[in-house]
Coordinates of C-alpha atoms and ligand atoms in Angstrom, one line a residue:
M1 CA 1.3 23.9 6.1
D2 CA 3.6 25.9 8.4
Q3 CA 7.2 26.2 7.3
K4 CA 8.8 24.6 10.3
N5 CA 7.0 21.3 10.4
I6 CA 7.9 18.6 8.0
P7 CA 5.4 15.7 7.8
Y8 CA 6.5 12.1 6.9
A9 CA 4.3 12.2 3.8
R10 CA 2.3 14.8 1.9
Q11 CA 0.2 14.9 -1.2
L12 CA 0.9 17.4 -4.1
V13 CA -2.3 18.8 -5.7
D14 CA -1.7 21.6 -8.2
D15 CA -4.0 23.9 -10.1
E16 CA -4.1 21.5 -13.0
D17 CA -5.4 18.7 -10.7
V18 CA -8.0 21.1 -9.2
A19 CA -9.2 22.1 -12.7
A20 CA -9.5 18.5 -13.8
A21 CA -11.7 17.6 -10.9
A22 CA -13.7 20.9 -11.1
A23 CA -14.5 20.3 -14.8
V24 CA -16.3 17.0 -13.9
L25 CA -18.2 18.4 -10.9
Q26 CA -20.6 20.4 -13.2
G27 CA -20.8 17.7 -15.9
D28 CA -23.4 15.0 -16.4
W29 CA -21.8 12.2 -14.3
L30 CA -20.8 12.9 -10.7
T31 CA -20.2 9.3 -9.8
T32 CA -19.6 6.4 -12.3
G33 CA -19.1 8.2 -15.6
P34 CA -16.5 8.3 -18.4
E35 CA -13.6 9.4 -16.2
V36 CA -13.7 6.2 -14.2
G37 CA -13.1 4.0 -17.2
R38 CA -10.3 6.3 -18.5
F39 CA -8.6 6.3 -15.1
E40 CA -8.8 2.5 -15.0
A41 CA -7.4 2.1 -18.5
E42 CA -4.6 4.6 -17.9
L43 CA -3.6 3.2 -14.5
A44 CA -3.7 -0.4 -15.7
E45 CA -1.5 0.6 -18.6
Y46 CA 1.0 2.4 -16.4
A47 CA 1.0 -0.5 -13.9
G48 CA 1.5 -3.1 -16.7
A49 CA -1.8 -5.0 -16.5
R50 CA -4.8 -5.4 -18.9
H51 CA -7.7 -4.4 -16.6
G52 CA -8.2 -1.8 -13.8
V53 CA -11.2 -1.8 -11.4
A54 CA -11.5 1.5 -9.5
V55 CA -13.0 1.5 -6.0
C56 CA -13.5 3.9 -3.1
N57 CA -10.4 3.0 -1.1
G58 CA -7.5 0.6 -0.9
T59 CA -9.2 -1.5 1.7
A60 CA -12.3 -2.0 -0.5
A61 CA -9.9 -3.0 -3.3
L62 CA -8.4 -5.7 -1.1
D63 CA -11.8 -6.9 -0.2
C64 CA -12.8 -7.1 -3.9
A65 CA -9.6 -9.0 -4.6
M66 CA -10.2 -11.6 -1.9
H67 CA -13.9 -11.9 -3.1
A68 CA -12.8 -12.5 -6.7
L69 CA -10.3 -15.1 -5.7
G70 CA -13.1 -17.0 -4.0
I71 CA -11.8 -16.7 -0.4
G72 CA -14.5 -17.9 2.0
P73 CA -15.1 -19.6 5.4
G74 CA -12.4 -22.2 6.1
D75 CA -9.9 -20.7 3.7
E76 CA -6.5 -19.6 4.8
V77 CA -4.6 -16.7 3.2
I78 CA -0.9 -16.1 4.1
V79 CA -0.1 -12.5 4.8
P80 CA 3.1 -10.8 6.2
A81 CA 3.1 -9.8 9.8
M82 CA 4.7 -6.4 9.0
T83 CA 1.9 -4.6 7.3
F84 CA -1.1 -2.3 7.8
V85 CA -4.1 -4.1 9.4
A86 CA -6.2 -3.8 6.2
T87 CA -4.0 -6.5 4.5
A88 CA -5.2 -9.1 7.1
N89 CA -8.7 -7.6 7.7
C90 CA -9.8 -8.2 4.1
V91 CA -9.3 -12.0 4.6
L92 CA -11.6 -11.8 7.7
Y93 CA -14.2 -9.8 5.8
N94 CA -14.6 -12.8 3.5
G95 CA -14.8 -15.3 6.3
G96 CA -11.3 -16.6 5.7
L97 CA -8.4 -16.8 8.1
P98 CA -5.2 -14.7 7.8
V99 CA -2.1 -16.6 8.6
F100 CA 0.9 -14.4 9.5
A101 CA 4.3 -15.0 7.9
D102 CA 7.5 -13.5 9.3
V103 CA 9.7 -11.1 7.3
D104 CA 13.3 -11.0 6.1
P105 CA 15.4 -9.0 8.7
D106 CA 17.2 -7.0 6.1
T107 CA 14.3 -5.9 3.8
L108 CA 11.3 -6.6 6.1
L109 CA 9.6 -8.3 3.1
M110 CA 7.7 -11.5 3.5
D111 CA 10.0 -14.4 4.0
P112 CA 9.3 -17.1 1.3
V113 CA 10.7 -19.9 3.4
H114 CA 8.4 -19.1 6.3
V115 CA 5.5 -18.7 3.9
E116 CA 6.0 -22.2 2.5
S117 CA 6.2 -23.7 6.1
L118 CA 2.7 -22.2 6.8
V119 CA 0.9 -23.8 3.8
T120 CA -1.8 -26.3 4.8
P121 CA -4.5 -28.1 2.9
R122 CA -6.8 -25.1 3.6
T123 CA -4.4 -22.5 2.2
R124 CA -5.9 -20.7 -0.9
A125 CA -3.7 -17.7 -1.5
V126 CA -0.6 -15.7 -0.6
L127 CA -1.2 -12.0 -0.2
A128 CA 2.2 -10.3 -0.4
V129 CA 3.0 -6.7 0.6
D130 CA 5.6 -4.6 -1.1
Y131 CA 6.7 -3.0 2.1
A132 CA 7.9 0.6 1.8
G133 CA 7.7 0.3 -2.0
Q134 CA 10.0 -2.6 -2.7
P135 CA 8.6 -5.6 -4.5
C136 CA 8.8 -8.9 -2.7
D137 CA 10.7 -11.9 -4.0
Y138 CA 8.0 -12.9 -6.5
A139 CA 10.1 -15.6 -8.2
A140 CA 10.2 -17.5 -4.9
L141 CA 6.6 -16.7 -4.0
R142 CA 5.4 -17.8 -7.4
R143 CA 7.3 -21.1 -7.1
I144 CA 5.4 -21.7 -3.9
T145 CA 2.0 -20.8 -5.2
V146 CA 2.5 -22.9 -8.3
R147 CA 3.7 -25.9 -6.3
H148 CA 0.7 -25.8 -3.9
G149 CA -2.0 -24.5 -6.4
L150 CA -2.5 -21.1 -4.7
A151 CA -3.4 -17.7 -5.9
L152 CA -0.9 -14.9 -5.6
A153 CA -2.1 -11.4 -4.7
D154 CA -0.1 -8.3 -4.2
D155 CA -1.1 -5.5 -1.7
A156 CA 0.9 -2.9 -3.7
C157 CA -0.4 0.1 -1.7
H158 CA 3.2 1.1 -1.2
S159 CA 4.6 0.2 -4.6
L160 CA 2.8 2.0 -7.5
G161 CA 5.6 2.6 -10.0
A162 CA 7.9 -0.1 -8.7
S163 CA 9.4 -2.9 -10.8
L164 CA 11.3 -6.2 -10.4
E165 CA 13.8 -7.3 -13.0
G166 CA 12.3 -4.8 -15.4
S167 CA 8.7 -6.1 -14.9
P168 CA 6.2 -3.5 -13.5
V169 CA 4.8 -4.5 -10.2
S170 CA 1.3 -5.6 -11.4
A171 CA 2.8 -8.1 -13.8
L172 CA 4.0 -10.1 -10.8
A173 CA 0.8 -11.3 -9.2
D174 CA -2.7 -12.5 -10.2
V175 CA -4.3 -9.4 -8.7
T176 CA -2.6 -6.2 -7.6
V177 CA -4.1 -3.6 -5.2
F178 CA -3.3 0.1 -5.0
S179 CA -4.5 2.9 -2.6
F180 CA -4.9 6.5 -3.4
H181 CA -5.0 7.8 0.2
P182 CA -3.2 11.2 0.4
V183 CA 0.0 9.6 1.9
K184 CA 0.4 7.2 -1.1
H185 CA 2.0 7.9 -4.5
I186 CA -1.0 9.6 -6.1
T187 CA -4.3 10.6 -4.4
T188 CA -8.0 10.9 -5.1
G189 CA -8.7 11.8 -1.5
E190 CA -9.9 8.3 -0.8
G191 CA -9.6 5.8 -3.6
G192 CA -8.2 2.5 -4.7
M193 CA -7.8 0.2 -7.7
I194 CA -7.3 -3.4 -8.4
V195 CA -5.4 -4.3 -11.6
T196 CA -5.3 -7.8 -13.2
S197 CA -4.8 -9.3 -16.6
D198 CA -7.4 -11.9 -15.9
E199 CA -10.8 -10.9 -17.5
A200 CA -12.9 -13.2 -15.2
L201 CA -11.3 -11.7 -12.0
A202 CA -11.8 -8.2 -13.3
S203 CA -15.5 -8.7 -14.1
A204 CA -16.1 -10.4 -10.6
M205 CA -14.5 -7.3 -9.0
R206 CA -16.6 -4.9 -11.1
R207 CA -19.8 -6.6 -10.0
H208 CA -18.7 -6.7 -6.4
R209 CA -18.1 -3.0 -6.3
N210 CA -21.6 -2.4 -7.6
H211 CA -23.9 -4.4 -5.4
G212 CA -23.3 -7.7 -7.3
I213 CA -25.3 -6.2 -10.2
D214 CA -24.4 -7.2 -13.8
L215 CA -24.7 -3.7 -15.3
D216 CA -24.0 -0.3 -13.9
A217 CA -26.5 2.7 -14.2
R218 CA -24.5 4.3 -17.1
Q219 CA -24.4 1.0 -19.0
R220 CA -28.1 0.5 -18.6
E221 CA -28.8 4.1 -19.7
G222 CA -26.6 3.6 -22.8
M223 CA -28.5 0.4 -23.7
G224 CA -31.9 2.1 -23.0
R225 CA -33.0 -0.5 -20.5
Y226 CA -34.0 -0.5 -16.8
A227 CA -33.6 -4.1 -16.0
Y228 CA -30.6 -5.5 -14.1
D229 CA -29.8 -8.7 -12.3
M230 CA -28.1 -9.1 -8.9
T231 CA -26.1 -12.3 -9.1
S232 CA -24.0 -12.1 -5.9
L233 CA -24.0 -10.2 -2.6
G234 CA -21.9 -7.2 -3.6
R235 CA -21.1 -3.8 -2.0
N236 CA -21.2 -0.2 -3.0
Y237 CA -17.5 0.5 -3.4
R238 CA -17.7 2.9 -6.3
L239 CA -15.2 5.7 -7.0
T240 CA -16.7 9.0 -8.2
D241 CA -16.0 10.5 -11.6
F242 CA -14.5 13.7 -10.2
Q243 CA -12.1 11.6 -8.1
S244 CA -11.1 9.7 -11.2
A245 CA -10.4 13.0 -13.0
L246 CA -8.1 14.0 -10.1
G247 CA -6.5 10.6 -10.3
R248 CA -5.8 10.8 -14.0
S249 CA -4.2 14.2 -13.6
Q250 CA -2.1 12.9 -10.7
L251 CA -1.0 9.9 -12.7
R252 CA 0.6 12.0 -15.3
K253 CA 3.1 13.2 -12.7
M254 CA 4.1 9.8 -11.6
P255 CA 7.4 9.5 -13.7
A256 CA 8.7 12.7 -12.2
W257 CA 7.5 11.9 -8.7
I258 CA 9.1 8.5 -8.7
A259 CA 12.3 10.0 -9.9
R260 CA 12.3 12.5 -7.1
R261 CA 11.5 9.9 -4.5
R262 CA 14.5 7.8 -5.7
Q263 CA 16.7 10.9 -5.6
L264 CA 15.6 11.6 -2.0
A265 CA 16.3 8.0 -1.1
A266 CA 19.8 8.2 -2.6
R267 CA 20.5 11.3 -0.6
Y268 CA 19.4 9.6 2.7
D269 CA 21.5 6.6 1.7
A270 CA 24.5 9.0 1.4
L271 CA 23.7 11.1 4.5
L272 CA 22.7 8.5 7.1
P273 CA 25.7 6.1 7.3
G274 CA 27.5 8.7 9.4
L275 CA 25.0 8.1 12.2
A276 CA 25.8 5.1 14.4
G277 CA 22.8 2.9 15.1
V278 CA 20.7 4.2 12.2
V279 CA 20.4 1.4 9.7
S280 CA 18.6 1.8 6.3
L281 CA 16.6 -1.2 5.0
G282 CA 18.3 -3.4 2.4
V283 CA 17.2 -3.3 -1.3
R284 CA 17.4 -6.5 -3.3
A285 CA 19.1 -6.7 -6.6
G286 CA 16.9 -6.1 -9.7
V287 CA 14.4 -3.9 -7.7
G288 CA 13.1 -0.6 -9.0
H289 CA 12.0 0.8 -5.7
A290 CA 9.0 3.1 -5.5
Y291 CA 9.9 4.5 -2.0
H292 CA 6.5 5.1 -0.6
L293 CA 8.4 5.1 2.7
Y294 CA 12.0 5.6 3.7
V295 CA 12.4 3.3 6.7
V296 CA 15.4 3.1 9.0
R297 CA 15.9 0.9 12.1
I298 CA 17.1 2.4 15.3
D299 CA 19.4 -0.1 16.9
P300 CA 19.6 0.7 20.6
D301 CA 22.7 -1.4 21.2
A302 CA 24.6 0.7 18.7
C303 CA 23.3 4.2 19.6
G304 CA 22.2 3.9 23.2
V305 CA 18.7 5.2 22.5
T306 CA 15.4 3.6 21.6
R307 CA 13.2 4.2 18.6
D308 CA 10.6 5.8 20.8
D309 CA 13.3 8.2 22.2
V310 CA 14.1 9.2 18.6
F311 CA 10.5 9.4 17.6
N312 CA 9.6 11.7 20.5
G313 CA 12.8 13.8 20.1
M314 CA 12.1 14.4 16.4
R315 CA 8.4 15.1 16.8
E316 CA 9.3 17.8 19.4
Q317 CA 11.4 19.4 16.7
G318 CA 8.5 19.4 14.2
I319 CA 9.7 16.5 12.2
G320 CA 6.8 14.2 11.5
V321 CA 8.4 10.8 11.6
N322 CA 6.1 7.8 11.9
V323 CA 6.1 4.1 12.6
H324 CA 5.2 1.4 10.0
Y325 CA 4.1 -0.9 11.6
L326 CA 3.3 -2.5 14.9
P327 CA 3.0 -6.1 13.5
T328 CA -0.6 -6.9 12.7
H329 CA -0.8 -10.1 14.7
L330 CA 0.0 -8.2 17.9
H331 CA -3.1 -6.0 17.8
T332 CA -5.7 -6.7 20.5
Y333 CA -8.4 -7.8 18.0
Y334 CA -6.1 -10.4 16.5
R335 CA -4.8 -11.7 19.8
E336 CA -8.3 -12.0 21.3
R337 CA -10.1 -13.4 18.2
L338 CA -7.4 -15.4 16.5
G339 CA -5.2 -16.2 19.5
T340 CA -2.1 -14.7 17.8
A341 CA 0.7 -13.9 20.3
P342 CA 4.3 -12.6 20.5
G343 CA 6.8 -15.1 19.4
M344 CA 4.9 -16.1 16.2
C345 CA 6.9 -13.8 14.0
P346 CA 10.0 -12.8 15.9
V347 CA 11.7 -10.8 13.1
A348 CA 8.7 -8.6 12.5
E349 CA 8.2 -8.2 16.3
R350 CA 11.8 -7.0 16.8
A351 CA 11.6 -4.7 13.8
G352 CA 8.3 -3.3 15.1
G353 CA 10.2 -1.8 18.0
Q354 CA 12.9 -0.3 15.8
V355 CA 11.5 1.0 12.6
L356 CA 11.1 4.7 11.9
S357 CA 9.8 6.3 8.7
L358 CA 11.6 9.5 7.8
P359 CA 9.9 12.2 5.7
M360 CA 9.6 11.0 2.0
Y361 CA 7.4 12.8 -0.6
P362 CA 8.1 14.5 -3.9
G363 CA 7.6 18.0 -2.5
L364 CA 10.3 17.6 0.1
S365 CA 13.3 19.9 -0.7
D366 CA 16.9 19.0 -0.4
A367 CA 17.2 21.7 2.3
Q368 CA 14.3 20.3 4.3
Q369 CA 15.8 16.8 4.0
D370 CA 19.2 18.1 5.3
R371 CA 17.3 19.5 8.3
V372 CA 15.7 16.2 9.0
V373 CA 19.1 14.5 9.1
E374 CA 20.6 17.3 11.2
I375 CA 17.8 17.0 13.7
L376 CA 18.1 13.2 13.8
A377 CA 21.9 13.6 14.5
A378 CA 21.2 16.1 17.2
V379 CA 18.5 13.9 18.8
L380 CA 20.8 10.9 18.8
A381 CA 23.7 12.9 20.3
R382 CA 21.6 14.5 23.0
S383 CA 19.7 11.3 24.0
G384 CA 22.9 9.1 23.8
A385 CA 24.8 11.5 26.0
S386 CA 22.1 11.6 28.6
K387 CA 22.2 7.8 29.1
Ligands
PLP401 C1 -2.8 2.3 2.7 C2 -2.7 0.9 2.8 C3 -3.9 0.1 2.7 C4 -5.3 0.7 2.7 O1 -5.6 1.7 1.9 P1 -6.8 2.7 2.1 O2 -6.9 3.4 0.8 O3 -6.4 3.6 3.2 O4 -8.0 1.9 2.5 C5 -3.8 -1.3 2.7 N1 -2.6 -1.9 2.8 C6 -1.4 -1.2 2.9 C7 -0.1 -1.9 2.9 C8 -1.5 0.2 2.9 O5 -0.3 0.9 3.0

């Protein structure tokens, strides 16, 4: 990467990681082998759940979770409007209907009051998203799912390493989904995992990732048998053994990486308040934040410039800021197929025009972060003055 450009996120892959993956590449098992099971056990333990099911990406993990929860035609699943499209798409893959809940204006986390107002006799589950790395209000969400007999799932693609009141994130929902895309906390290139403490859900997800077949090839080989039975219409969502070796090696760095992300967040918290119109998101009491993203809102009334002005100005200076997200219900597909429209989730819609993700990754140095803030200040001053 060139020295001048600073991306919003970046993976760290060191020689140890490369050696771990390379050692597997010339072994006996290229795809499902012993590294997959080890990665599942280690990540489940780190995340605080009994079972892990590794799959080929986070979207496949969400699909497995919806399948295991029995989501099908006619079923509604409540998802937040402020998320990546995959959160809602996984409901559609299973024939269900995603129903969009608005978010809290301070944290941009799913608003439990709006969630409960959307429950109908067809609602089967709530799929929460720990936006930016902050766990949602699971006490409130759990009260709602218990009251209405719903499942509670967590799209935790932002929140590996997060906690709430001391509980690790995967102890908070029935199923918890992680992604190992390079912008996320740890990477396997592409990859994902679902963790759960429910044995039946874990075994349904294991079958779903392997064509709906009861035994995988390595298990059959170990038992000396060829026969298998396909009991449901599954997929091929397998993660390879060399990716799992990379994931295990990455996972060992998580404690240090989370600490560094929190340090960088604390520095932004200290550096940004001097800039009028730049507002950091709120963090709820009791949250151990994983800071996948550091999101600010650009308030045009307070600084005289729009988020898009700031985005363009910073990109021109080589600072790779980004936007998470255009609310999902405003995408063309959703509007045309589901009839969603502006006005359904006003808080998320307003935030969608204001949010900006600043560079946040463990390899970001203090000096680089200072440069990000200096350039942000200069862009605000220049654009504000020209208005
Ligand atoms: C990254 C992400 C996903 C999808 O993960 P992939 O591994 O890219 O398929 C789903 N939901 C959220 C909130 C994400 O950030």
